[in-house]
Amino acid sequence: DSGVTQTPKHLITATGQRVTLRCSPRSGDLSVYWYQQSLDQGLQFLIQYYNGEERAKGNILERFSAQQFPDLHSELNLSSLELGDSALYFCASSVALADTQYFGPGTRLTVL
Amino acid sequence: QKEVEQDPGPLSVPEGAIVSLNCTYSNSAFQYFMWYRQYSRKGPELLMYTYSSGNKEDGRFTAQVDKSSKYISLFIRDSQPSDSATYLCAMSGKTSGSRLTFGEGTQLTVNP
């Protein structure tokens, strides 16, 4: 158990819908990262927050957004969902900006 | 061309064998090198973390980094059936911030 928690474990929804994925970092970690893992793309970096502020963006779609709240938990919002958004979404956290990242168990999103 | 190349396997070995897993990369700015283990699409678990070139040993695992050749390796001694998983190399560096760039993973099966 890495200490990073993610909810829900599974999400099944329809195209065009909007979902919110939630992540709680390890106690004491200030930085949160979101990654997407699909069968054909591997693990891809989406976005990073540090102490409430956005610090880095990867190839995150405009339909996706995220935020980190004052209690340091983070939410990833996915809207106008498409079939191709079906994937595992992982959150990771680290103490500081360039420290070791520890991953949560992931949320499996299925878009029908 | 991908920044990080990793042979996806699958790789099948008998119990007790020495396993060698490798990644090559093209971005010379990478400085931090990691190996993660992922069981059946669960959250990646950090195995080894290495900064710059050199070797690092932890129990049955040895990580090697050769920055001159842009090549990293993970060796597993006395492999066990419980080592059966997908092994992901990951790296980061100054120009990429702390985001991790992953290889696509090597699927390993250790047969009893």
CSV table of N, CA and C in Angstrom, one decimal, chain A:
chain,number,residue,atom,x,y,z
A,1,ASP,N,0.8,-1.2,0.0
A,1,ASP,CA,0.0,0.0,0.0
A,1,ASP,C,0.9,1.3,0.0
A,2,SER,N,0.8,2.1,-1.0
A,2,SER,CA,1.6,3.2,-1.2
A,2,SER,C,1.2,4.4,-0.3
A,3,GLY,N,0.0,4.4,0.2
A,3,GLY,CA,-0.5,5.5,1.0
A,3,GLY,C,-1.3,6.5,0.1
A,4,VAL,N,-1.3,6.3,-1.2
A,4,VAL,CA,-2.1,7.2,-2.1
A,4,VAL,C,-3.4,6.5,-2.3
A,5,THR,N,-4.5,7.2,-2.1
A,5,THR,CA,-5.8,6.6,-2.4
A,5,THR,C,-6.5,7.3,-3.5
A,6,GLN,N,-7.3,6.5,-4.2
A,6,GLN,CA,-8.0,7.0,-5.4
A,6,GLN,C,-9.4,6.4,-5.4
A,7,THR,N,-10.4,7.2,-5.7
A,7,THR,CA,-11.8,6.8,-5.8
A,7,THR,C,-12.4,7.4,-7.0
A,8,PRO,N,-13.4,6.7,-7.6
A,8,PRO,CA,-13.7,5.3,-7.4
A,8,PRO,C,-12.7,4.3,-8.0
A,9,LYS,N,-12.9,3.1,-7.7
A,9,LYS,CA,-12.0,2.1,-8.3
A,9,LYS,C,-12.4,1.8,-9.8
A,10,HIS,N,-13.7,1.8,-10.0
A,10,HIS,CA,-14.2,1.6,-11.4
A,10,HIS,C,-15.3,2.6,-11.7
A,11,LEU,N,-15.3,3.0,-13.0
A,11,LEU,CA,-16.4,3.9,-13.4
A,11,LEU,C,-16.8,3.4,-14.8
A,12,ILE,N,-18.1,3.2,-15.0
A,12,ILE,CA,-18.6,2.9,-16.3
A,12,ILE,C,-19.6,4.0,-16.6
A,13,THR,N,-19.4,4.6,-17.8
A,13,THR,CA,-20.3,5.7,-18.2
A,13,THR,C,-20.5,5.7,-19.7
A,14,ALA,N,-21.2,6.6,-20.2
A,14,ALA,CA,-21.6,6.7,-21.6
A,14,ALA,C,-20.8,7.9,-22.3
A,15,THR,N,-20.7,7.8,-23.6
A,15,THR,CA,-20.1,8.9,-24.3
A,15,THR,C,-20.9,10.2,-24.1
A,16,GLY,N,-20.1,11.2,-24.1
A,16,GLY,CA,-20.7,12.6,-23.8
A,16,GLY,C,-20.8,13.0,-22.4
A,17,GLN,N,-20.7,12.0,-21.5
A,17,GLN,CA,-20.8,12.3,-20.1
A,17,GLN,C,-19.6,12.9,-19.5
A,18,ARG,N,-19.7,13.3,-18.2
A,18,ARG,CA,-18.6,14.0,-17.5
A,18,ARG,C,-18.4,13.2,-16.2
A,19,VAL,N,-17.2,12.9,-15.8
A,19,VAL,CA,-16.9,12.2,-14.5
A,19,VAL,C,-15.8,13.0,-13.8
A,20,THR,N,-15.7,12.7,-12.5
A,20,THR,CA,-14.7,13.2,-11.6
A,20,THR,C,-14.0,12.1,-10.9
A,21,LEU,N,-12.6,12.1,-11.0
A,21,LEU,CA,-11.8,11.1,-10.3
A,21,LEU,C,-11.1,11.9,-9.2
A,22,ARG,N,-11.0,11.2,-8.0
A,22,ARG,CA,-10.5,11.8,-6.9
A,22,ARG,C,-9.2,11.1,-6.4
A,23,CYS,N,-8.3,11.9,-5.9
A,23,CYS,CA,-7.0,11.4,-5.4
A,23,CYS,C,-6.6,12.0,-4.1
A,24,SER,N,-6.2,11.2,-3.1
A,24,SER,CA,-5.7,11.8,-1.8
A,24,SER,C,-4.2,11.3,-1.8
A,25,PRO,N,-3.3,12.3,-1.7
A,25,PRO,CA,-1.9,11.9,-1.7
A,25,PRO,C,-1.4,11.3,-0.3
A,26,ARG,N,-0.2,10.8,-0.3
A,26,ARG,CA,0.3,10.3,1.0
A,26,ARG,C,0.4,11.5,1.9
A,27,SER,N,0.3,11.2,3.2
A,27,SER,CA,0.4,12.2,4.2
A,27,SER,C,1.8,12.9,4.1
A,28,GLY,N,1.7,14.2,4.0
A,28,GLY,CA,3.0,15.0,3.9
A,28,GLY,C,3.4,15.3,2.5
A,29,ASP,N,2.8,14.7,1.5
A,29,ASP,CA,3.2,14.9,0.1
A,29,ASP,C,2.5,16.2,-0.4
A,30,LEU,N,3.2,17.0,-1.1
A,30,LEU,CA,2.6,18.3,-1.6
A,30,LEU,C,2.3,18.2,-3.1
A,31,SER,N,3.0,17.3,-3.8
A,31,SER,CA,2.9,17.3,-5.2
A,31,SER,C,2.0,16.1,-5.7
A,32,VAL,N,1.1,16.3,-6.6
A,32,VAL,CA,0.2,15.3,-7.1
A,32,VAL,C,0.4,15.3,-8.6
A,33,TYR,N,0.4,14.1,-9.2
A,33,TYR,CA,0.5,13.9,-10.6
A,33,TYR,C,-0.6,13.0,-11.1
A,34,TRP,N,-1.1,13.2,-12.3
A,34,TRP,CA,-2.1,12.4,-12.9
A,34,TRP,C,-1.5,11.8,-14.2
A,35,TYR,N,-1.7,10.4,-14.3
A,35,TYR,CA,-1.2,9.7,-15.5
A,35,TYR,C,-2.4,8.9,-16.1
A,36,GLN,N,-2.3,8.7,-17.4
A,36,GLN,CA,-3.3,7.8,-18.0
A,36,GLN,C,-2.6,6.6,-18.6
A,37,GLN,N,-3.2,5.5,-18.4
A,37,GLN,CA,-2.6,4.2,-19.0
A,37,GLN,C,-3.6,3.6,-19.9
A,38,SER,N,-3.4,3.6,-21.2
A,38,SER,CA,-4.3,2.9,-22.1
A,38,SER,C,-3.5,1.8,-22.7
A,39,LEU,N,-4.2,0.8,-23.3
A,39,LEU,CA,-3.6,-0.4,-23.9
A,39,LEU,C,-2.6,0.0,-24.9
A,40,ASP,N,-2.9,1.0,-25.8
A,40,ASP,CA,-2.0,1.3,-26.9
A,40,ASP,C,-1.0,2.4,-26.6
A,41,GLN,N,-1.1,3.1,-25.5
A,41,GLN,CA,-0.3,4.3,-25.3
A,41,GLN,C,0.6,4.1,-24.1
A,42,GLY,N,0.5,3.1,-23.3
A,42,GLY,CA,1.3,3.0,-22.1
A,42,GLY,C,0.9,4.1,-21.1
A,43,LEU,N,1.8,4.4,-20.1
A,43,LEU,CA,1.6,5.4,-19.1
A,43,LEU,C,2.0,6.7,-19.6
A,44,GLN,N,1.0,7.7,-19.6
A,44,GLN,CA,1.3,9.0,-20.1
A,44,GLN,C,1.0,10.0,-19.1
A,45,PHE,N,1.9,11.0,-18.9
A,45,PHE,CA,1.7,12.0,-17.9
A,45,PHE,C,0.7,13.0,-18.4
A,46,LEU,N,-0.2,13.4,-17.5
A,46,LEU,CA,-1.3,14.4,-17.9
A,46,LEU,C,-1.0,15.7,-17.3
A,47,ILE,N,-0.9,15.8,-15.9
A,47,ILE,CA,-0.7,17.1,-15.3
A,47,ILE,C,-0.2,16.9,-13.9
A,48,GLN,N,0.5,18.0,-13.4
A,48,GLN,CA,1.0,18.0,-12.1
A,48,GLN,C,0.6,19.2,-11.3
A,49,TYR,N,0.3,19.0,-10.0
A,49,TYR,CA,0.0,20.1,-9.1
A,49,TYR,C,1.0,20.1,-7.9
A,50,TYR,N,1.4,21.3,-7.5
A,50,TYR,CA,2.2,21.3,-6.3
A,50,TYR,C,1.6,22.4,-5.3
A,51,ASN,N,1.3,21.9,-4.2
A,51,ASN,CA,0.7,22.8,-3.1
A,51,ASN,C,-0.4,23.7,-3.7
A,52,GLY,N,-1.2,23.1,-4.5
A,52,GLY,CA,-2.4,23.9,-5.0
A,52,GLY,C,-2.2,24.5,-6.3
A,53,GLU,N,-1.0,24.6,-6.8
A,53,GLU,CA,-0.8,25.3,-8.1
A,53,GLU,C,-0.4,24.3,-9.2
A,54,GLU,N,-0.9,24.6,-10.4
A,54,GLU,CA,-0.5,23.8,-11.5
A,54,GLU,C,1.0,24.0,-11.8
A,55,ARG,N,1.8,22.9,-12.0
A,55,ARG,CA,3.2,23.1,-12.2
A,55,ARG,C,3.6,22.6,-13.6
A,56,ALA,N,3.0,21.6,-14.1
A,56,ALA,CA,3.4,21.0,-15.4
A,56,ALA,C,2.2,20.4,-16.1
A,57,LYS,N,2.2,20.5,-17.4
A,57,LYS,CA,1.1,19.8,-18.2
A,57,LYS,C,1.7,18.9,-19.3
A,58,GLY,N,1.2,17.8,-19.4
A,58,GLY,CA,1.6,16.9,-20.5
A,58,GLY,C,0.6,17.0,-21.6
A,59,ASN,N,0.4,15.9,-22.3
A,59,ASN,CA,-0.6,15.9,-23.5
A,59,ASN,C,-2.0,15.8,-23.0
A,60,ILE,N,-2.4,16.7,-22.1
A,60,ILE,CA,-3.8,16.6,-21.5
A,60,ILE,C,-4.8,17.3,-22.5
A,61,LEU,N,-5.9,16.6,-22.8
A,61,LEU,CA,-6.9,17.1,-23.7
A,61,LEU,C,-7.6,18.3,-23.0
A,62,GLU,N,-8.1,19.2,-23.9
A,62,GLU,CA,-8.8,20.3,-23.4
A,62,GLU,C,-10.1,20.0,-22.6
A,63,ARG,N,-10.6,18.8,-22.9
A,63,ARG,CA,-11.8,18.3,-22.3
A,63,ARG,C,-11.5,17.8,-20.8
A,64,PHE,N,-10.2,17.7,-20.5
A,64,PHE,CA,-9.8,17.3,-19.2
A,64,PHE,C,-9.3,18.5,-18.4
A,65,SER,N,-9.6,18.5,-17.1
A,65,SER,CA,-9.1,19.5,-16.2
A,65,SER,C,-8.8,18.9,-14.9
A,66,ALA,N,-8.1,19.6,-14.1
A,66,ALA,CA,-7.8,19.1,-12.7
A,66,ALA,C,-7.6,20.3,-11.8
A,67,GLN,N,-7.6,20.0,-10.5
A,67,GLN,CA,-7.3,21.0,-9.5
A,67,GLN,C,-6.8,20.3,-8.2
A,68,GLN,N,-6.1,21.0,-7.4
A,68,GLN,CA,-5.7,20.5,-6.1
A,68,GLN,C,-6.2,21.5,-5.1
A,69,PHE,N,-6.8,20.9,-4.1
A,69,PHE,CA,-7.5,21.7,-3.1
A,69,PHE,C,-6.6,22.0,-1.9
A,70,PRO,N,-7.0,22.9,-1.0
A,70,PRO,CA,-6.2,23.3,0.1
A,70,PRO,C,-5.8,22.1,1.0
A,71,ASP,N,-6.7,21.1,1.1
A,71,ASP,CA,-6.3,19.9,1.9
A,71,ASP,C,-5.4,19.0,1.1
A,72,LEU,N,-5.0,19.4,-0.1
A,72,LEU,CA,-4.0,18.7,-1.0
A,72,LEU,C,-4.6,17.6,-1.8
A,73,HIS,N,-5.9,17.2,-1.6
A,73,HIS,CA,-6.4,16.2,-2.4
A,73,HIS,C,-6.6,16.8,-3.8
A,74,SER,N,-6.7,16.0,-4.8
A,74,SER,CA,-6.8,16.4,-6.2
A,74,SER,C,-8.0,15.8,-6.9
A,75,GLU,N,-8.6,16.4,-7.9
A,75,GLU,CA,-9.6,15.9,-8.7
A,75,GLU,C,-9.3,16.1,-10.1
A,76,LEU,N,-9.5,15.0,-10.9
A,76,LEU,CA,-9.4,15.1,-12.4
A,76,LEU,C,-10.8,15.0,-13.0
A,77,ASN,N,-11.1,16.0,-13.7
A,77,ASN,CA,-12.4,16.1,-14.4
A,77,ASN,C,-12.3,15.8,-15.9
A,78,LEU,N,-13.1,14.8,-16.3
A,78,LEU,CA,-13.1,14.4,-17.7
A,78,LEU,C,-14.5,14.7,-18.3
A,79,SER,N,-14.6,15.5,-19.3
A,79,SER,CA,-15.9,15.8,-19.9
A,79,SER,C,-16.0,15.4,-21.3
A,80,SER,N,-17.2,15.4,-21.8
A,80,SER,CA,-17.5,15.1,-23.2
A,80,SER,C,-16.8,13.8,-23.6
A,81,LEU,N,-17.0,12.8,-22.7
A,81,LEU,CA,-16.2,11.5,-22.8
A,81,LEU,C,-16.4,10.8,-24.2
A,82,GLU,N,-15.3,10.3,-24.6
A,82,GLU,CA,-15.3,9.5,-25.9
A,82,GLU,C,-14.9,8.1,-25.6
A,83,LEU,N,-15.1,7.2,-26.5
A,83,LEU,CA,-14.7,5.8,-26.3
A,83,LEU,C,-13.2,5.7,-26.0
A,84,GLY,N,-12.5,6.5,-26.7
A,84,GLY,CA,-11.0,6.4,-26.6
A,84,GLY,C,-10.5,6.9,-25.2
A,85,ASP,N,-11.4,7.5,-24.4
A,85,ASP,CA,-10.9,7.9,-23.0
A,85,ASP,C,-10.9,6.7,-22.1
A,86,SER,N,-11.4,5.6,-22.5
A,86,SER,CA,-11.4,4.4,-21.6
A,86,SER,C,-10.0,4.1,-21.3
A,87,ALA,N,-9.6,4.0,-20.1
A,87,ALA,CA,-8.2,3.8,-19.7
A,87,ALA,C,-8.2,3.6,-18.1
A,88,LEU,N,-7.0,3.3,-17.7
A,88,LEU,CA,-6.7,3.4,-16.2
A,88,LEU,C,-6.1,4.8,-16.0
A,89,TYR,N,-6.6,5.4,-14.9
A,89,TYR,CA,-6.1,6.8,-14.6
A,89,TYR,C,-5.5,6.6,-13.2
A,90,PHE,N,-4.2,7.0,-13.1
A,90,PHE,CA,-3.4,6.9,-11.9
A,90,PHE,C,-3.1,8.2,-11.4
A,91,CYS,N,-3.1,8.3,-10.1
A,91,CYS,CA,-2.6,9.5,-9.4
A,91,CYS,C,-1.3,9.0,-8.7
A,92,ALA,N,-0.3,9.9,-8.6
A,92,ALA,CA,0.9,9.7,-7.9
A,92,ALA,C,1.2,10.9,-7.0
A,93,SER,N,1.9,10.7,-6.0
A,93,SER,CA,2.3,11.9,-5.2
A,93,SER,C,3.8,11.8,-4.8
A,94,SER,N,4.3,13.0,-4.4
A,94,SER,CA,5.7,13.0,-3.9
A,94,SER,C,5.8,14.2,-2.9
A,95,VAL,N,6.8,14.1,-2.1
A,95,VAL,CA,7.0,15.1,-1.1
A,95,VAL,C,7.2,16.5,-1.7
A,96,ALA,N,8.2,16.6,-2.6
A,96,ALA,CA,8.5,17.8,-3.3
A,96,ALA,C,8.5,17.6,-4.8
A,97,LEU,N,9.0,18.6,-5.5
A,97,LEU,CA,8.8,18.6,-6.9
A,97,LEU,C,9.5,17.5,-7.7
A,98,ALA,N,10.7,17.2,-7.2
A,98,ALA,CA,11.5,16.2,-8.0
A,98,ALA,C,11.8,14.9,-7.2
A,99,ASP,N,10.9,14.7,-6.3
A,99,ASP,CA,11.1,13.5,-5.4
A,99,ASP,C,10.5,12.3,-6.1
A,100,THR,N,10.7,11.1,-5.4
A,100,THR,CA,10.2,9.9,-5.9
A,100,THR,C,8.7,9.9,-5.8
A,101,GLN,N,8.1,9.4,-6.9
A,101,GLN,CA,6.6,9.4,-7.0
A,101,GLN,C,6.0,8.0,-6.6
A,102,TYR,N,5.0,8.0,-5.8
A,102,TYR,CA,4.3,6.8,-5.4
A,102,TYR,C,2.9,6.8,-5.9
A,103,PHE,N,2.5,5.7,-6.5
A,103,PHE,CA,1.3,5.6,-7.3
A,103,PHE,C,0.2,5.1,-6.4
A,104,GLY,N,-1.0,5.6,-6.7
A,104,GLY,CA,-2.2,5.0,-6.2
A,104,GLY,C,-2.7,3.8,-7.0
A,105,PRO,N,-3.8,3.2,-6.5
A,105,PRO,CA,-4.3,1.9,-7.2
A,105,PRO,C,-5.0,2.2,-8.5
A,106,GLY,N,-5.3,3.4,-8.8
A,106,GLY,CA,-5.9,3.7,-10.1
A,106,GLY,C,-7.4,3.7,-10.1
A,107,THR,N,-8.0,4.4,-11.1
A,107,THR,CA,-9.4,4.3,-11.4
A,107,THR,C,-9.5,3.8,-12.8
A,108,ARG,N,-10.3,2.7,-13.0
A,108,ARG,CA,-10.6,2.1,-14.3
A,108,ARG,C,-11.8,2.8,-14.9
A,109,LEU,N,-11.6,3.5,-15.9
A,109,LEU,CA,-12.8,4.2,-16.6
A,109,LEU,C,-13.1,3.4,-17.9
A,110,THR,N,-14.4,3.1,-18.0
A,110,THR,CA,-14.9,2.5,-19.2
A,110,THR,C,-16.0,3.4,-19.8
A,111,VAL,N,-15.8,3.8,-21.0
A,111,VAL,CA,-16.8,4.6,-21.7
A,111,VAL,C,-17.5,3.8,-22.7
A,112,LEU,N,-18.8,3.7,-22.6
A,112,LEU,CA,-19.6,2.8,-23.5
A,112,LEU,C,-20.3,3.7,-24.6
